[in-house]
Amino acid sequence: MFKQLRKWRRSLFPQISPESPANALEPLENRQLLSAAISRIDADNRGLVTLAITQDLKATTVSGKTVQLFTAGADAKLGTPDDVRKKATVRYSAASDTITLQAALAADTRYRVLVVGSKIKGVDGAALDGEFKGAGRRSGNGTPGGNYDVSTKTAKTPVARFITSDGIMDVTLFKSQVATTVNNFITYANEAAWDHSFFHRSINNFVIQGGGFQVTSTNGISAISSHSPIPLQAGLNNARGTIAMARTNVPDSGTNQFFFNTVDNAFLNPNPAAVPPSPGYAVFGKVANAASLATMDRIAARPIVNANTDPKFPAFNGPNGILGEIPVRDKAAFDARGTPTVANLDPNADVIKITRIAIKMGVVKTA
């Protein structure tokens, strides 16, 4: 057992290289009579916005003309005549009933989102009922055609959104308890350091780990640049669903790597009575909801392969390489590409990607 625990601890070290039937029908009937509306908005601090729509829209009515993003002008206020319209990519997905709006903004820039309800039509031809009623509430006043006009603000409690190839994880960050560690995490997120990264290690009933490596534009692997190490802020419980800093056997060595505890890992907490004393690992957040936990579990359930024999990645393979416990989407496809002695990893096809990590913003009605 102790031998296994030592193995697990080594794996955390960053490496170099009842309603009646009649009543049950009523909500559906009502929904069919309602115009399309916005049911939810999620906006992050680097200019990515997702709008959930209640019904299918006519795709041709969703464009940069009808969904717009602005930053403040000279008066430093949003919702005034000198607002500056920013170039943004607008996409509509009928499959997921979402509108995605993305602009290239400096981290923490406040911005305004305007959806021109009179110009966006549902498949029934009716205009969007758009008046903002709250970030998680259905928009509209019952009359089609109103605009959805909101502005972002800094959230009281920071929440990081992980967009992965296996789904979304919202992670509440414990800034009031471990500010240094949280600020370090936010620095990397604001730099887009983890965009196009991947989970490079998974151990069943223990952790999934990422933050240190990314997939390159040529389908290779590169290390993510790191800043100076930060002081260890261990003390919070390494419980299931928490995120913690990875480090070497030097306590104050955490930089850009992190891991999610997929089960309760109390032995990773500080233990001064141990021989030798254990400084523990620094927990700094926890997945925020059941959907996020389901995403974590989905990643943790992926098959794990050893790609350390792949000659394409000499800086990352070998006996001490980072590819020995890598989770993949399709183990059979991975195995079919290799031989019994030489692995053949295709990063774009195989790895569990982290497309983006950014900090969520609050939204309010534009004044």
PDB file of N, CA, C and O in Angstrom, residues 95-132:
ATOM      1  N   ALA A  95     -27.982  22.469 -33.283  1.00  0.00           N
ATOM      2  CA  ALA A  95     -27.861  21.214 -32.545  1.00  0.00           C
ATOM      3  C   ALA A  95     -27.909  21.442 -31.047  1.00  0.00           C
ATOM      4  O   ALA A  95     -28.533  20.681 -30.296  1.00  0.00           O
ATOM      5  N   SER A  96     -27.218  22.502 -30.574  1.00  0.00           N
ATOM      6  CA  SER A  96     -27.194  22.788 -29.133  1.00  0.00           C
ATOM      7  C   SER A  96     -28.051  23.979 -28.753  1.00  0.00           C
ATOM      8  O   SER A  96     -28.122  24.338 -27.575  1.00  0.00           O
ATOM      9  N   ASP A  97     -28.711  24.606 -29.710  1.00  0.00           N
ATOM     10  CA  ASP A  97     -29.510  25.819 -29.474  1.00  0.00           C
ATOM     11  C   ASP A  97     -28.698  26.866 -28.732  1.00  0.00           C
ATOM     12  O   ASP A  97     -29.084  27.349 -27.663  1.00  0.00           O
ATOM     13  N   THR A  98     -27.568  27.229 -29.295  1.00  0.00           N
ATOM     14  CA  THR A  98     -26.713  28.239 -28.684  1.00  0.00           C
ATOM     15  C   THR A  98     -26.203  29.218 -29.733  1.00  0.00           C
ATOM     16  O   THR A  98     -26.021  28.865 -30.891  1.00  0.00           O
ATOM     17  N   ILE A  99     -25.988  30.446 -29.274  1.00  0.00           N
ATOM     18  CA  ILE A  99     -25.267  31.446 -30.047  1.00  0.00           C
ATOM     19  C   ILE A  99     -23.964  31.691 -29.311  1.00  0.00           C
ATOM     20  O   ILE A  99     -23.966  31.935 -28.092  1.00  0.00           O
ATOM     21  N   THR A 100     -22.857  31.623 -30.039  1.00  0.00           N
ATOM     22  CA  THR A 100     -21.556  31.893 -29.451  1.00  0.00           C
ATOM     23  C   THR A 100     -20.978  33.158 -30.067  1.00  0.00           C
ATOM     24  O   THR A 100     -20.979  33.315 -31.295  1.00  0.00           O
ATOM     25  N   LEU A 101     -20.500  34.027 -29.221  1.00  0.00           N
ATOM     26  CA  LEU A 101     -19.919  35.299 -29.639  1.00  0.00           C
ATOM     27  C   LEU A 101     -18.526  35.381 -29.052  1.00  0.00           C
ATOM     28  O   LEU A 101     -18.343  35.182 -27.844  1.00  0.00           O
ATOM     29  N   GLN A 102     -17.527  35.643 -29.885  1.00  0.00           N
ATOM     30  CA  GLN A 102     -16.156  35.679 -29.380  1.00  0.00           C
ATOM     31  C   GLN A 102     -15.386  36.837 -29.985  1.00  0.00           C
ATOM     32  O   GLN A 102     -15.324  37.018 -31.193  1.00  0.00           O
ATOM     33  N   ALA A 103     -14.787  37.642 -29.093  1.00  0.00           N
ATOM     34  CA  ALA A 103     -13.940  38.755 -29.491  1.00  0.00           C
ATOM     35  C   ALA A 103     -12.606  38.617 -28.795  1.00  0.00           C
ATOM     36  O   ALA A 103     -12.515  38.027 -27.709  1.00  0.00           O
ATOM     37  N   ALA A 104     -11.563  39.159 -29.401  1.00  0.00           N
ATOM     38  CA  ALA A 104     -10.234  39.129 -28.802  1.00  0.00           C
ATOM     39  C   ALA A 104     -10.085  40.345 -27.898  1.00  0.00           C
ATOM     40  O   ALA A 104      -9.855  41.466 -28.374  1.00  0.00           O
ATOM     41  N   LEU A 105     -10.225  40.138 -26.609  1.00  0.00           N
ATOM     42  CA  LEU A 105     -10.158  41.229 -25.644  1.00  0.00           C
ATOM     43  C   LEU A 105      -9.070  40.963 -24.617  1.00  0.00           C
ATOM     44  O   LEU A 105      -8.790  39.810 -24.271  1.00  0.00           O
ATOM     45  N   ALA A 106      -8.480  42.033 -24.116  1.00  0.00           N
ATOM     46  CA  ALA A 106      -7.556  41.896 -22.992  1.00  0.00           C
ATOM     47  C   ALA A 106      -8.326  41.392 -21.787  1.00  0.00           C
ATOM     48  O   ALA A 106      -9.501  41.734 -21.578  1.00  0.00           O
ATOM     49  N   ALA A 107      -7.680  40.559 -20.991  1.00  0.00           N
ATOM     50  CA  ALA A 107      -8.348  39.967 -19.830  1.00  0.00           C
ATOM     51  C   ALA A 107      -8.941  41.045 -18.929  1.00  0.00           C
ATOM     52  O   ALA A 107      -8.332  42.095 -18.690  1.00  0.00           O
ATOM     53  N   ASP A 108     -10.140  40.790 -18.443  1.00  0.00           N
ATOM     54  CA  ASP A 108     -10.864  41.634 -17.490  1.00  0.00           C
ATOM     55  C   ASP A 108     -11.405  42.929 -18.092  1.00  0.00           C
ATOM     56  O   ASP A 108     -11.857  43.818 -17.362  1.00  0.00           O
ATOM     57  N   THR A 109     -11.389  43.052 -19.408  1.00  0.00           N
ATOM     58  CA  THR A 109     -12.050  44.183 -20.041  1.00  0.00           C
ATOM     59  C   THR A 109     -13.560  44.016 -19.919  1.00  0.00           C
ATOM     60  O   THR A 109     -14.107  42.981 -20.304  1.00  0.00           O
ATOM     61  N   ARG A 110     -14.232  45.040 -19.379  1.00  0.00           N
ATOM     62  CA  ARG A 110     -15.693  44.988 -19.337  1.00  0.00           C
ATOM     63  C   ARG A 110     -16.235  45.239 -20.732  1.00  0.00           C
ATOM     64  O   ARG A 110     -15.686  46.020 -21.504  1.00  0.00           O
ATOM     65  N   TYR A 111     -17.328  44.557 -21.074  1.00  0.00           N
ATOM     66  CA  TYR A 111     -17.903  44.710 -22.405  1.00  0.00           C
ATOM     67  C   TYR A 111     -19.416  44.547 -22.359  1.00  0.00           C
ATOM     68  O   TYR A 111     -19.993  44.127 -21.347  1.00  0.00           O
ATOM     69  N   ARG A 112     -20.027  44.942 -23.455  1.00  0.00           N
ATOM     70  CA  ARG A 112     -21.487  44.930 -23.587  1.00  0.00           C
ATOM     71  C   ARG A 112     -21.883  43.997 -24.719  1.00  0.00           C
ATOM     72  O   ARG A 112     -21.228  43.981 -25.772  1.00  0.00           O
ATOM     73  N   VAL A 113     -22.939  43.232 -24.526  1.00  0.00           N
ATOM     74  CA  VAL A 113     -23.482  42.350 -25.552  1.00  0.00           C
ATOM     75  C   VAL A 113     -24.887  42.830 -25.914  1.00  0.00           C
ATOM     76  O   VAL A 113     -25.734  43.005 -25.032  1.00  0.00           O
ATOM     77  N   LEU A 114     -25.107  43.066 -27.188  1.00  0.00           N
ATOM     78  CA  LEU A 114     -26.412  43.509 -27.678  1.00  0.00           C
ATOM     79  C   LEU A 114     -26.936  42.512 -28.693  1.00  0.00           C
ATOM     80  O   LEU A 114     -26.288  42.265 -29.724  1.00  0.00           O
ATOM     81  N   VAL A 115     -28.096  41.933 -28.417  1.00  0.00           N
ATOM     82  CA  VAL A 115     -28.769  41.034 -29.343  1.00  0.00           C
ATOM     83  C   VAL A 115     -30.019  41.768 -29.841  1.00  0.00           C
ATOM     84  O   VAL A 115     -30.906  42.120 -29.056  1.00  0.00           O
ATOM     85  N   VAL A 116     -30.067  42.022 -31.126  1.00  0.00           N
ATOM     86  CA  VAL A 116     -31.169  42.796 -31.715  1.00  0.00           C
ATOM     87  C   VAL A 116     -32.353  41.865 -31.956  1.00  0.00           C
ATOM     88  O   VAL A 116     -32.426  41.162 -32.981  1.00  0.00           O
ATOM     89  N   GLY A 117     -33.270  41.846 -30.996  1.00  0.00           N
ATOM     90  CA  GLY A 117     -34.362  40.885 -31.013  1.00  0.00           C
ATOM     91  C   GLY A 117     -35.285  40.989 -32.209  1.00  0.00           C
ATOM     92  O   GLY A 117     -35.789  39.971 -32.706  1.00  0.00           O
ATOM     93  N   SER A 118     -35.495  42.190 -32.710  1.00  0.00           N
ATOM     94  CA  SER A 118     -36.426  42.359 -33.828  1.00  0.00           C
ATOM     95  C   SER A 118     -35.905  41.750 -35.120  1.00  0.00           C
ATOM     96  O   SER A 118     -36.676  41.440 -36.032  1.00  0.00           O
ATOM     97  N   LYS A 119     -34.574  41.569 -35.190  1.00  0.00           N
ATOM     98  CA  LYS A 119     -33.967  41.052 -36.410  1.00  0.00           C
ATOM     99  C   LYS A 119     -33.704  39.557 -36.387  1.00  0.00           C
ATOM    100  O   LYS A 119     -33.406  38.941 -37.421  1.00  0.00           O
ATOM    101  N   ILE A 120     -33.748  38.962 -35.189  1.00  0.00           N
ATOM    102  CA  ILE A 120     -33.502  37.517 -35.074  1.00  0.00           C
ATOM    103  C   ILE A 120     -34.840  36.792 -35.023  1.00  0.00           C
ATOM    104  O   ILE A 120     -35.711  37.122 -34.207  1.00  0.00           O
ATOM    105  N   LYS A 121     -35.011  35.828 -35.892  1.00  0.00           N
ATOM    106  CA  LYS A 121     -36.292  35.136 -36.021  1.00  0.00           C
ATOM    107  C   LYS A 121     -36.182  33.667 -35.637  1.00  0.00           C
ATOM    108  O   LYS A 121     -35.182  32.998 -35.919  1.00  0.00           O
ATOM    109  N   GLY A 122     -37.243  33.177 -35.014  1.00  0.00           N
ATOM    110  CA  GLY A 122     -37.362  31.754 -34.793  1.00  0.00           C
ATOM    111  C   GLY A 122     -37.778  31.066 -36.075  1.00  0.00           C
ATOM    112  O   GLY A 122     -38.143  31.714 -37.062  1.00  0.00           O
ATOM    113  N   VAL A 123     -37.739  29.755 -36.091  1.00  0.00           N
ATOM    114  CA  VAL A 123     -38.134  29.038 -37.302  1.00  0.00           C
ATOM    115  C   VAL A 123     -39.610  29.258 -37.626  1.00  0.00           C
ATOM    116  O   VAL A 123     -40.040  29.032 -38.761  1.00  0.00           O
ATOM    117  N   ASP A 124     -40.390  29.715 -36.650  1.00  0.00           N
ATOM    118  CA  ASP A 124     -41.800  30.034 -36.878  1.00  0.00           C
ATOM    119  C   ASP A 124     -41.978  31.428 -37.470  1.00  0.00           C
ATOM    120  O   ASP A 124     -43.102  31.853 -37.769  1.00  0.00           O
ATOM    121  N   GLY A 125     -40.875  32.157 -37.606  1.00  0.00           N
ATOM    122  CA  GLY A 125     -40.945  33.493 -38.171  1.00  0.00           C
ATOM    123  C   GLY A 125     -41.116  34.597 -37.162  1.00  0.00           C
ATOM    124  O   GLY A 125     -41.006  35.781 -37.503  1.00  0.00           O
ATOM    125  N   ALA A 126     -41.374  34.253 -35.910  1.00  0.00           N
ATOM    126  CA  ALA A 126     -41.564  35.277 -34.871  1.00  0.00           C
ATOM    127  C   ALA A 126     -40.218  35.792 -34.392  1.00  0.00           C
ATOM    128  O   ALA A 126     -39.225  35.058 -34.351  1.00  0.00           O
ATOM    129  N   ALA A 127     -40.175  37.074 -34.018  1.00  0.00           N
ATOM    130  CA  ALA A 127     -38.935  37.679 -33.545  1.00  0.00           C
ATOM    131  C   ALA A 127     -38.579  37.185 -32.148  1.00  0.00           C
ATOM    132  O   ALA A 127     -39.443  36.724 -31.378  1.00  0.00           O
ATOM    133  N   LEU A 128     -37.311  37.286 -31.823  1.00  0.00           N
ATOM    134  CA  LEU A 128     -36.816  36.901 -30.496  1.00  0.00           C
ATOM    135  C   LEU A 128     -37.420  37.810 -29.428  1.00  0.00           C
ATOM    136  O   LEU A 128     -37.479  39.033 -29.594  1.00  0.00           O
ATOM    137  N   ASP A 129     -37.864  37.228 -28.338  1.00  0.00           N
ATOM    138  CA  ASP A 129     -38.382  37.991 -27.191  1.00  0.00           C
ATOM    139  C   ASP A 129     -37.205  38.189 -26.239  1.00  0.00           C
ATOM    140  O   ASP A 129     -36.859  37.307 -25.468  1.00  0.00           O
ATOM    141  N   GLY A 130     -36.556  39.348 -26.311  1.00  0.00           N
ATOM    142  CA  GLY A 130     -35.203  39.444 -25.768  1.00  0.00           C
ATOM    143  C   GLY A 130     -34.942  40.218 -24.515  1.00  0.00           C
ATOM    144  O   GLY A 130     -33.800  40.209 -24.047  1.00  0.00           O
ATOM    145  N   GLU A 131     -35.887  40.917 -23.913  1.00  0.00           N
ATOM    146  CA  GLU A 131     -35.547  41.745 -22.754  1.00  0.00           C
ATOM    147  C   GLU A 131     -34.902  40.921 -21.636  1.00  0.00           C
ATOM    148  O   GLU A 131     -35.423  39.868 -21.249  1.00  0.00           O
ATOM    149  N   PHE A 132     -33.771  41.411 -21.137  1.00  0.00           N
ATOM    150  CA  PHE A 132     -32.992  40.698 -20.113  1.00  0.00           C
ATOM    151  C   PHE A 132     -33.736  40.661 -18.784  1.00  0.00           C
ATOM    152  O   PHE A 132     -34.185  41.698 -18.275  1.00  0.00           O
TER     153      PHE A 132
END
